[in-house]
mmCIF file of C-alpha atoms in Angstrom:
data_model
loop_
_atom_site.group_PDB
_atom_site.id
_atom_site.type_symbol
_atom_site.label_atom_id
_atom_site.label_comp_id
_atom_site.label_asym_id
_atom_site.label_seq_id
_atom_site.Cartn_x
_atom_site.Cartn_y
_atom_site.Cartn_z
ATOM 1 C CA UNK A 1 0.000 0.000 0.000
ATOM 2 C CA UNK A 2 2.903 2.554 1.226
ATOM 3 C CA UNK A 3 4.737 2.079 -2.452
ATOM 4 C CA UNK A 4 1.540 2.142 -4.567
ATOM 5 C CA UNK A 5 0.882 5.303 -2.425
ATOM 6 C CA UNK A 6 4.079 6.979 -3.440
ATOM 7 C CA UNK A 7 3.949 5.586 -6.872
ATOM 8 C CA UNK A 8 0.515 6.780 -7.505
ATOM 9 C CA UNK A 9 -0.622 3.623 -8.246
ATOM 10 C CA UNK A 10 -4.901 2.687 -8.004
ATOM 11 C CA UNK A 11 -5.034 -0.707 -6.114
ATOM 12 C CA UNK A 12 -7.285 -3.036 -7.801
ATOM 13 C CA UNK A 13 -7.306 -5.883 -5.405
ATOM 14 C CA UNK A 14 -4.603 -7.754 -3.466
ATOM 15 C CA UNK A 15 -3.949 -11.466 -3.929
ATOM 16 C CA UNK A 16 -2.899 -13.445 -1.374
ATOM 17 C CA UNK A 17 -2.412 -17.422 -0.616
ATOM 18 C CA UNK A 18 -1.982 -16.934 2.848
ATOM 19 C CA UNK A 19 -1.538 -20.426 4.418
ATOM 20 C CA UNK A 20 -1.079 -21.785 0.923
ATOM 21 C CA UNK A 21 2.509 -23.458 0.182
ATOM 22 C CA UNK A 22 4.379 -21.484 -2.742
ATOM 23 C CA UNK A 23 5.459 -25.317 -4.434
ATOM 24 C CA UNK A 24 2.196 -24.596 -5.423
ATOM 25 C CA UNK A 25 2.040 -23.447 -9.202
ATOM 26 C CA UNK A 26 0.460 -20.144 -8.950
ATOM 27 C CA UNK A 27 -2.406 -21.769 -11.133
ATOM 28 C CA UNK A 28 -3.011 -24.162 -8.695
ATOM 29 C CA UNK A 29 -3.551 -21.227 -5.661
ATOM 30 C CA UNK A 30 -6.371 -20.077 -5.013
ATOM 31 C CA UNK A 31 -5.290 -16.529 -5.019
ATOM 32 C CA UNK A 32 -3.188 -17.205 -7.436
ATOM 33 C CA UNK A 33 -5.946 -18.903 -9.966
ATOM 34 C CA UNK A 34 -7.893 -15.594 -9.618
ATOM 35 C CA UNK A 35 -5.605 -13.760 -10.414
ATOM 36 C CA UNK A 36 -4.261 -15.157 -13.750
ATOM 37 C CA UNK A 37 -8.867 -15.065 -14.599
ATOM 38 C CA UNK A 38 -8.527 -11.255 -13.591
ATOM 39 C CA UNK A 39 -5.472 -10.469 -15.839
ATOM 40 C CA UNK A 40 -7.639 -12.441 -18.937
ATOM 41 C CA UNK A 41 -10.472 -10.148 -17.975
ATOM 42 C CA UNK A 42 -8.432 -7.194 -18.365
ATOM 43 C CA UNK A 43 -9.241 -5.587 -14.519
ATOM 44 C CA UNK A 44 -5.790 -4.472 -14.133
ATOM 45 C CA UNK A 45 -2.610 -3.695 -16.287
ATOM 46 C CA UNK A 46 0.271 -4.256 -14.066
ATOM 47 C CA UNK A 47 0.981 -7.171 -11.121
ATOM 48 C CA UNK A 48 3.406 -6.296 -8.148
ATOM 49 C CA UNK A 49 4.628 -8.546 -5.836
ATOM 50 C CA UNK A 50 7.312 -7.873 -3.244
ATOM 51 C CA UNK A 51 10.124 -9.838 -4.445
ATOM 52 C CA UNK A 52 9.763 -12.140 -7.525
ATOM 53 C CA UNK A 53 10.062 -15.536 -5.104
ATOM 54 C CA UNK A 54 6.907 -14.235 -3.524
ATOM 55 C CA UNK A 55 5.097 -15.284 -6.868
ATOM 56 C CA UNK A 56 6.388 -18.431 -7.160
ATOM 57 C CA UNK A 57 9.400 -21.020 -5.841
ATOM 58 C CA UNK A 58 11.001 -22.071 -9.223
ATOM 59 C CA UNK A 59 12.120 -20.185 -12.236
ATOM 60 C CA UNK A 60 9.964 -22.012 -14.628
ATOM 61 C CA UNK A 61 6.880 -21.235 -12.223
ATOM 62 C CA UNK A 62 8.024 -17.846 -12.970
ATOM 63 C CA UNK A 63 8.648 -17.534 -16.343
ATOM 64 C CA UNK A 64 5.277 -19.727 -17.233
ATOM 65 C CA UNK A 65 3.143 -17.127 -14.982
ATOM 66 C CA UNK A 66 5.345 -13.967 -16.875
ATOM 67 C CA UNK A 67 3.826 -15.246 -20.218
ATOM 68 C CA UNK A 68 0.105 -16.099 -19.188
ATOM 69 C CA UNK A 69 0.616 -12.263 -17.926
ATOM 70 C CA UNK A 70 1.740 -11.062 -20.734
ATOM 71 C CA UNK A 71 -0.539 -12.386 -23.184
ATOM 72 C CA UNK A 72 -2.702 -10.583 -22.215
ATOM 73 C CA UNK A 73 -1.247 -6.833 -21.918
ATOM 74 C CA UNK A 74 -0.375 -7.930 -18.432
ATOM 75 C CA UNK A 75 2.936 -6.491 -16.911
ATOM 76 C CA UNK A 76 4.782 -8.075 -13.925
ATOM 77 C CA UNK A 77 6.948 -5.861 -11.350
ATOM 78 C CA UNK A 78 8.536 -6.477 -8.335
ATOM 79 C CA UNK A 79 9.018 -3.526 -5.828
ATOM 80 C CA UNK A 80 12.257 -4.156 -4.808
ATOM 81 C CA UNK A 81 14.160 -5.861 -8.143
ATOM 82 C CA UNK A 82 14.852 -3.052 -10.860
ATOM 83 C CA UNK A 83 13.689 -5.363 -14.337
ATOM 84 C CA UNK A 84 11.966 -4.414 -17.191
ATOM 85 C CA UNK A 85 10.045 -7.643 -18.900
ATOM 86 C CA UNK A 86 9.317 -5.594 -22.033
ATOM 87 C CA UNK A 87 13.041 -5.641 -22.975
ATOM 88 C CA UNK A 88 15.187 -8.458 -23.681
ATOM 89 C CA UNK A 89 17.730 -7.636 -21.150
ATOM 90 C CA UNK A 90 15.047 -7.077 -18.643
ATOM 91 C CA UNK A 91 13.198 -10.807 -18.947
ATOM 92 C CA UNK A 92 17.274 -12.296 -18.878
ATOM 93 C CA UNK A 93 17.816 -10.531 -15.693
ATOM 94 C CA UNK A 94 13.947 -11.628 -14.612
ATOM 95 C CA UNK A 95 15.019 -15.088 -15.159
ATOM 96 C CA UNK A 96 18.604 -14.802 -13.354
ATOM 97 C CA UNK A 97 16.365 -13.576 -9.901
ATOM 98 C CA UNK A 98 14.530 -16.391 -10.876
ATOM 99 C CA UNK A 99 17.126 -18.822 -10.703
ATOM 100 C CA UNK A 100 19.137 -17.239 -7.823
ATOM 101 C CA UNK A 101 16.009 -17.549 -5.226
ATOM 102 C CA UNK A 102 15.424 -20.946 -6.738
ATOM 103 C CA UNK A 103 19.292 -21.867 -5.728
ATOM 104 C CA UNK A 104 18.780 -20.137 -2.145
ATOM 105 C CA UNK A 105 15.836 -21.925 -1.355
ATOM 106 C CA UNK A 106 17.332 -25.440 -2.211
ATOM 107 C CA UNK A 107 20.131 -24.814 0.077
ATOM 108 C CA UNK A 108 18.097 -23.306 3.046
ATOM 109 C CA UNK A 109 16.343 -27.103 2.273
ATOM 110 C CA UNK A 110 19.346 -29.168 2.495
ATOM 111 C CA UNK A 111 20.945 -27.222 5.483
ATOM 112 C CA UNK A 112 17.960 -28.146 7.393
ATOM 113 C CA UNK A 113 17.945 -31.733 6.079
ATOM 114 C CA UNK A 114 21.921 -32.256 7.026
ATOM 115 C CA UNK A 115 21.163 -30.239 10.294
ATOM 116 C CA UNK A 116 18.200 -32.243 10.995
ATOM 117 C CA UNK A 117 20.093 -35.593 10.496
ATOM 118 C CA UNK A 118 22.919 -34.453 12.416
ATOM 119 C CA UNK A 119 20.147 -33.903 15.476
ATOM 120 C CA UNK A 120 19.268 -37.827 14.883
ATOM 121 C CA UNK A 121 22.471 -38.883 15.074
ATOM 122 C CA UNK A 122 23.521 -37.133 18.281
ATOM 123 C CA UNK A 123 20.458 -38.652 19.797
ATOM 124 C CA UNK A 124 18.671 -34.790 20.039
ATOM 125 C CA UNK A 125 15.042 -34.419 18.401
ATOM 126 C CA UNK A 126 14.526 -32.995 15.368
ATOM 127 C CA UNK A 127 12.498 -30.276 15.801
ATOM 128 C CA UNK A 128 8.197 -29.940 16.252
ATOM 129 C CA UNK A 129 6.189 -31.375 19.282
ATOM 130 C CA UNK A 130 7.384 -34.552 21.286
ATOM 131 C CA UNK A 131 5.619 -37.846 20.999
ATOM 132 C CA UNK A 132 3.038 -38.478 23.830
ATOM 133 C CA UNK A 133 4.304 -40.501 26.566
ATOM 134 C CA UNK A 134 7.791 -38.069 26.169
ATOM 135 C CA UNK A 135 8.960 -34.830 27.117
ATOM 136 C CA UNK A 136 12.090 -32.105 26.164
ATOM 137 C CA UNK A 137 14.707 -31.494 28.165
ATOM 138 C CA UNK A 138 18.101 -29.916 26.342
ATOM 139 C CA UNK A 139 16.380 -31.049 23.230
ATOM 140 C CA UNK A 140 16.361 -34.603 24.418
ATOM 141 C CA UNK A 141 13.768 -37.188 24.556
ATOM 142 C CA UNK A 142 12.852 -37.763 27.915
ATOM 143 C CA UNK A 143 10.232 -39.635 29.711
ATOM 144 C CA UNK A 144 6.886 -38.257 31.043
ATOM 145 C CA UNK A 145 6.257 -41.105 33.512
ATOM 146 C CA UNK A 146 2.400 -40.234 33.599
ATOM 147 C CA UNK A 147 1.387 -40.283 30.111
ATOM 148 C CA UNK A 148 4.297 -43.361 29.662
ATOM 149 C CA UNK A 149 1.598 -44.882 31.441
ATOM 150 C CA UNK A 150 -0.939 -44.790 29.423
ATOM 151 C CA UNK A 151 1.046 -45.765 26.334
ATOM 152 C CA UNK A 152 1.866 -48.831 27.919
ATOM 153 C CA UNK A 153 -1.433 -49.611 28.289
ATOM 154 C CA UNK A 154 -2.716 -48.934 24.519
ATOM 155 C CA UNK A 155 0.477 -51.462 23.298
ATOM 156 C CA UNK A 156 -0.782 -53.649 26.253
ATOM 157 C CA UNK A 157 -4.711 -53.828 25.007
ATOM 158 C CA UNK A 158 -3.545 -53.845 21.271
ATOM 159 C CA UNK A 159 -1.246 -56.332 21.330
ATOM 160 C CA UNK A 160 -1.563 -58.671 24.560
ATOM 161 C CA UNK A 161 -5.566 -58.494 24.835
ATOM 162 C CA UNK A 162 -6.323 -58.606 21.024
ATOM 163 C CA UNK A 163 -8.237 -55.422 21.036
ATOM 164 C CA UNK A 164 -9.137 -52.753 17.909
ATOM 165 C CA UNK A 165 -7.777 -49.383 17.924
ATOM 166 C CA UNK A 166 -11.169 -48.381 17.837
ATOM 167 C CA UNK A 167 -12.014 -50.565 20.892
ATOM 168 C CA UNK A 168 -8.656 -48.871 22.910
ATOM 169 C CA UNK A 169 -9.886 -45.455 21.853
ATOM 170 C CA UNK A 170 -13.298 -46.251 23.405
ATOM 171 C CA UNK A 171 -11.844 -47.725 26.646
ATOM 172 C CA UNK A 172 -9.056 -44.564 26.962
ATOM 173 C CA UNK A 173 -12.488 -42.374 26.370
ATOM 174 C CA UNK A 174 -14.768 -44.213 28.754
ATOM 175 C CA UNK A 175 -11.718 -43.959 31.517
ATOM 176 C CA UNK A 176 -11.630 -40.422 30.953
ATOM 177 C CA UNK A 177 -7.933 -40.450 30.189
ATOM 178 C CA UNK A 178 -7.086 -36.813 28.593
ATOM 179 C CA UNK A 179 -6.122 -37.412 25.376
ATOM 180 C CA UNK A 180 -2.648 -35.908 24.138
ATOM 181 C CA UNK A 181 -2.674 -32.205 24.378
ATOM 182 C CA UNK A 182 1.148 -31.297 24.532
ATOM 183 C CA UNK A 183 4.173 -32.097 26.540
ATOM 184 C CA UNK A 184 4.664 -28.331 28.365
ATOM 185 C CA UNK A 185 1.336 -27.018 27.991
ATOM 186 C CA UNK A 186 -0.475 -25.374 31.401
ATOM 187 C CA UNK A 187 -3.847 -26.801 31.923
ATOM 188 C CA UNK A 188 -4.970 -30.122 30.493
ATOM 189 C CA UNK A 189 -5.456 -28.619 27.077
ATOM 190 C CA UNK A 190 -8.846 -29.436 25.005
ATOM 191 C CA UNK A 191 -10.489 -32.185 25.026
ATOM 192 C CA UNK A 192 -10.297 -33.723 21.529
ATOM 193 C CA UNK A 193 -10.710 -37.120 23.038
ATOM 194 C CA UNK A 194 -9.273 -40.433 21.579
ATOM 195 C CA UNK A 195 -9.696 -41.841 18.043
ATOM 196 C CA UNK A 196 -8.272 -44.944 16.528
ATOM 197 C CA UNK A 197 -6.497 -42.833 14.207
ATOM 198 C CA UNK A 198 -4.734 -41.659 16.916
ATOM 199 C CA UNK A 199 -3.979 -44.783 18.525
ATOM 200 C CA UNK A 200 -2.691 -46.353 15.511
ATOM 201 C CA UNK A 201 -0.103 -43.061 15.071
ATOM 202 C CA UNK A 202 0.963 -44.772 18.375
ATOM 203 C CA UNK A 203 1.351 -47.912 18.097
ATOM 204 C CA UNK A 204 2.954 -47.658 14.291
ATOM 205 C CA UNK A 205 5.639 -44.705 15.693
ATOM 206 C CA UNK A 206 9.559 -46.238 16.177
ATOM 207 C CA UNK A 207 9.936 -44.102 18.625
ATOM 208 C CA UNK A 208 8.582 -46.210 21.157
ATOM 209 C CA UNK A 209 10.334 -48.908 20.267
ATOM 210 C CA UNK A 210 13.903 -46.773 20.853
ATOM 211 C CA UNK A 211 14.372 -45.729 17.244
#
């Protein structure tokens, strides 16, 4: 809004996959489907986006939403990379930014992949909420003795008294056991109760096994 404001640009609307992952082709957003139907309509002659990897995640996302733009009278900007698409010099150095974001993201990705494994190995966890049953401490796996509890019991009635995960869901729900709500959390979180899609999560996860 601030740079259409000193641009003197007219807004016509503002397009945004919010919540949507940017893999997506920008056909296949929402937002982004909308869009490319409002350019063909002719509603507006110009589409800015920050930076050009806010439009899309790989070059030939890019350059394949540039054309669909620019058949029809469409032009794309980006308020903070200096490129002119209506020159040949200017859709070259569109593609280069193209290319360098793709090249940034991919190593952000592997970084995390090699930093994640390197977590495994040293016996730390990885990253997002613990398992129930388990707690962090110094990003290590550690046991919460009351819920551990409880998981013995769902292996116990699965495996050593033959029954369903839909029947263990129904007998942790009867009980009123709490179902997992989040190793850390004050309060016993919401009820959500137990399913057996939960219980099979459970009783499938190598992590209780030691893995």
């Amino acid at each position: 809004q601030k740079y259409c404001r000193l641009h003197s640009l007219d807004i016509y609307d503002f397009y945004l996959d919010e919540g949507v992952s940017g893999a997506l082709p920008v056909e296949n957003r929402p937002a982004g489907s909308r869009l490319l139907r409002d350019a063909e309509s002719g509603l507006f002659s110009a589409v800015y986006v920050y930076r050009l990897d806010r439009l899309a995640r790989t070059t030939l996302d890019i350059l394949k939403t540039h054309q669909r733009l620019d058949m029809t009278g469409v032009a794309l900007k980006s308020m903070t990379e200096n490129f002119d698409t209506s020159t040949p010099s200017g859709k070259f150095f569109m593609t280069t930014l193209g290319g360098i974001a793709e090249i940034e993201r991919e190593t952000i990705a592997e970084r995390m992949r090699v930093g994640r494994e390197r977590a495994l190995r040293e016996g730390r966890w990885p990253g997002g909420p613990p398992p129930y049953g388990y707690c962090l401490e110094s990003k290590r796996l550690v046991i919460n003795k009351k819920e551990a509890e409880i998981v013995r019991i769902i292996f116990h009635l699965y495996a050593g008294g033959g029954m369903s995960t839909a029947s263990v869901a129904h007998y942790l729900n009867a009980l009123g056991v709490p179902s997992p709500a989040g190793c850390g959390k004050k309060g016993p979180g919401p009820a959500r109760g137990w399913h057996a899609s939960r219980i099979w999560s459970m009783l499938s996860n190598p992590v209780y096994r030691g893995t």
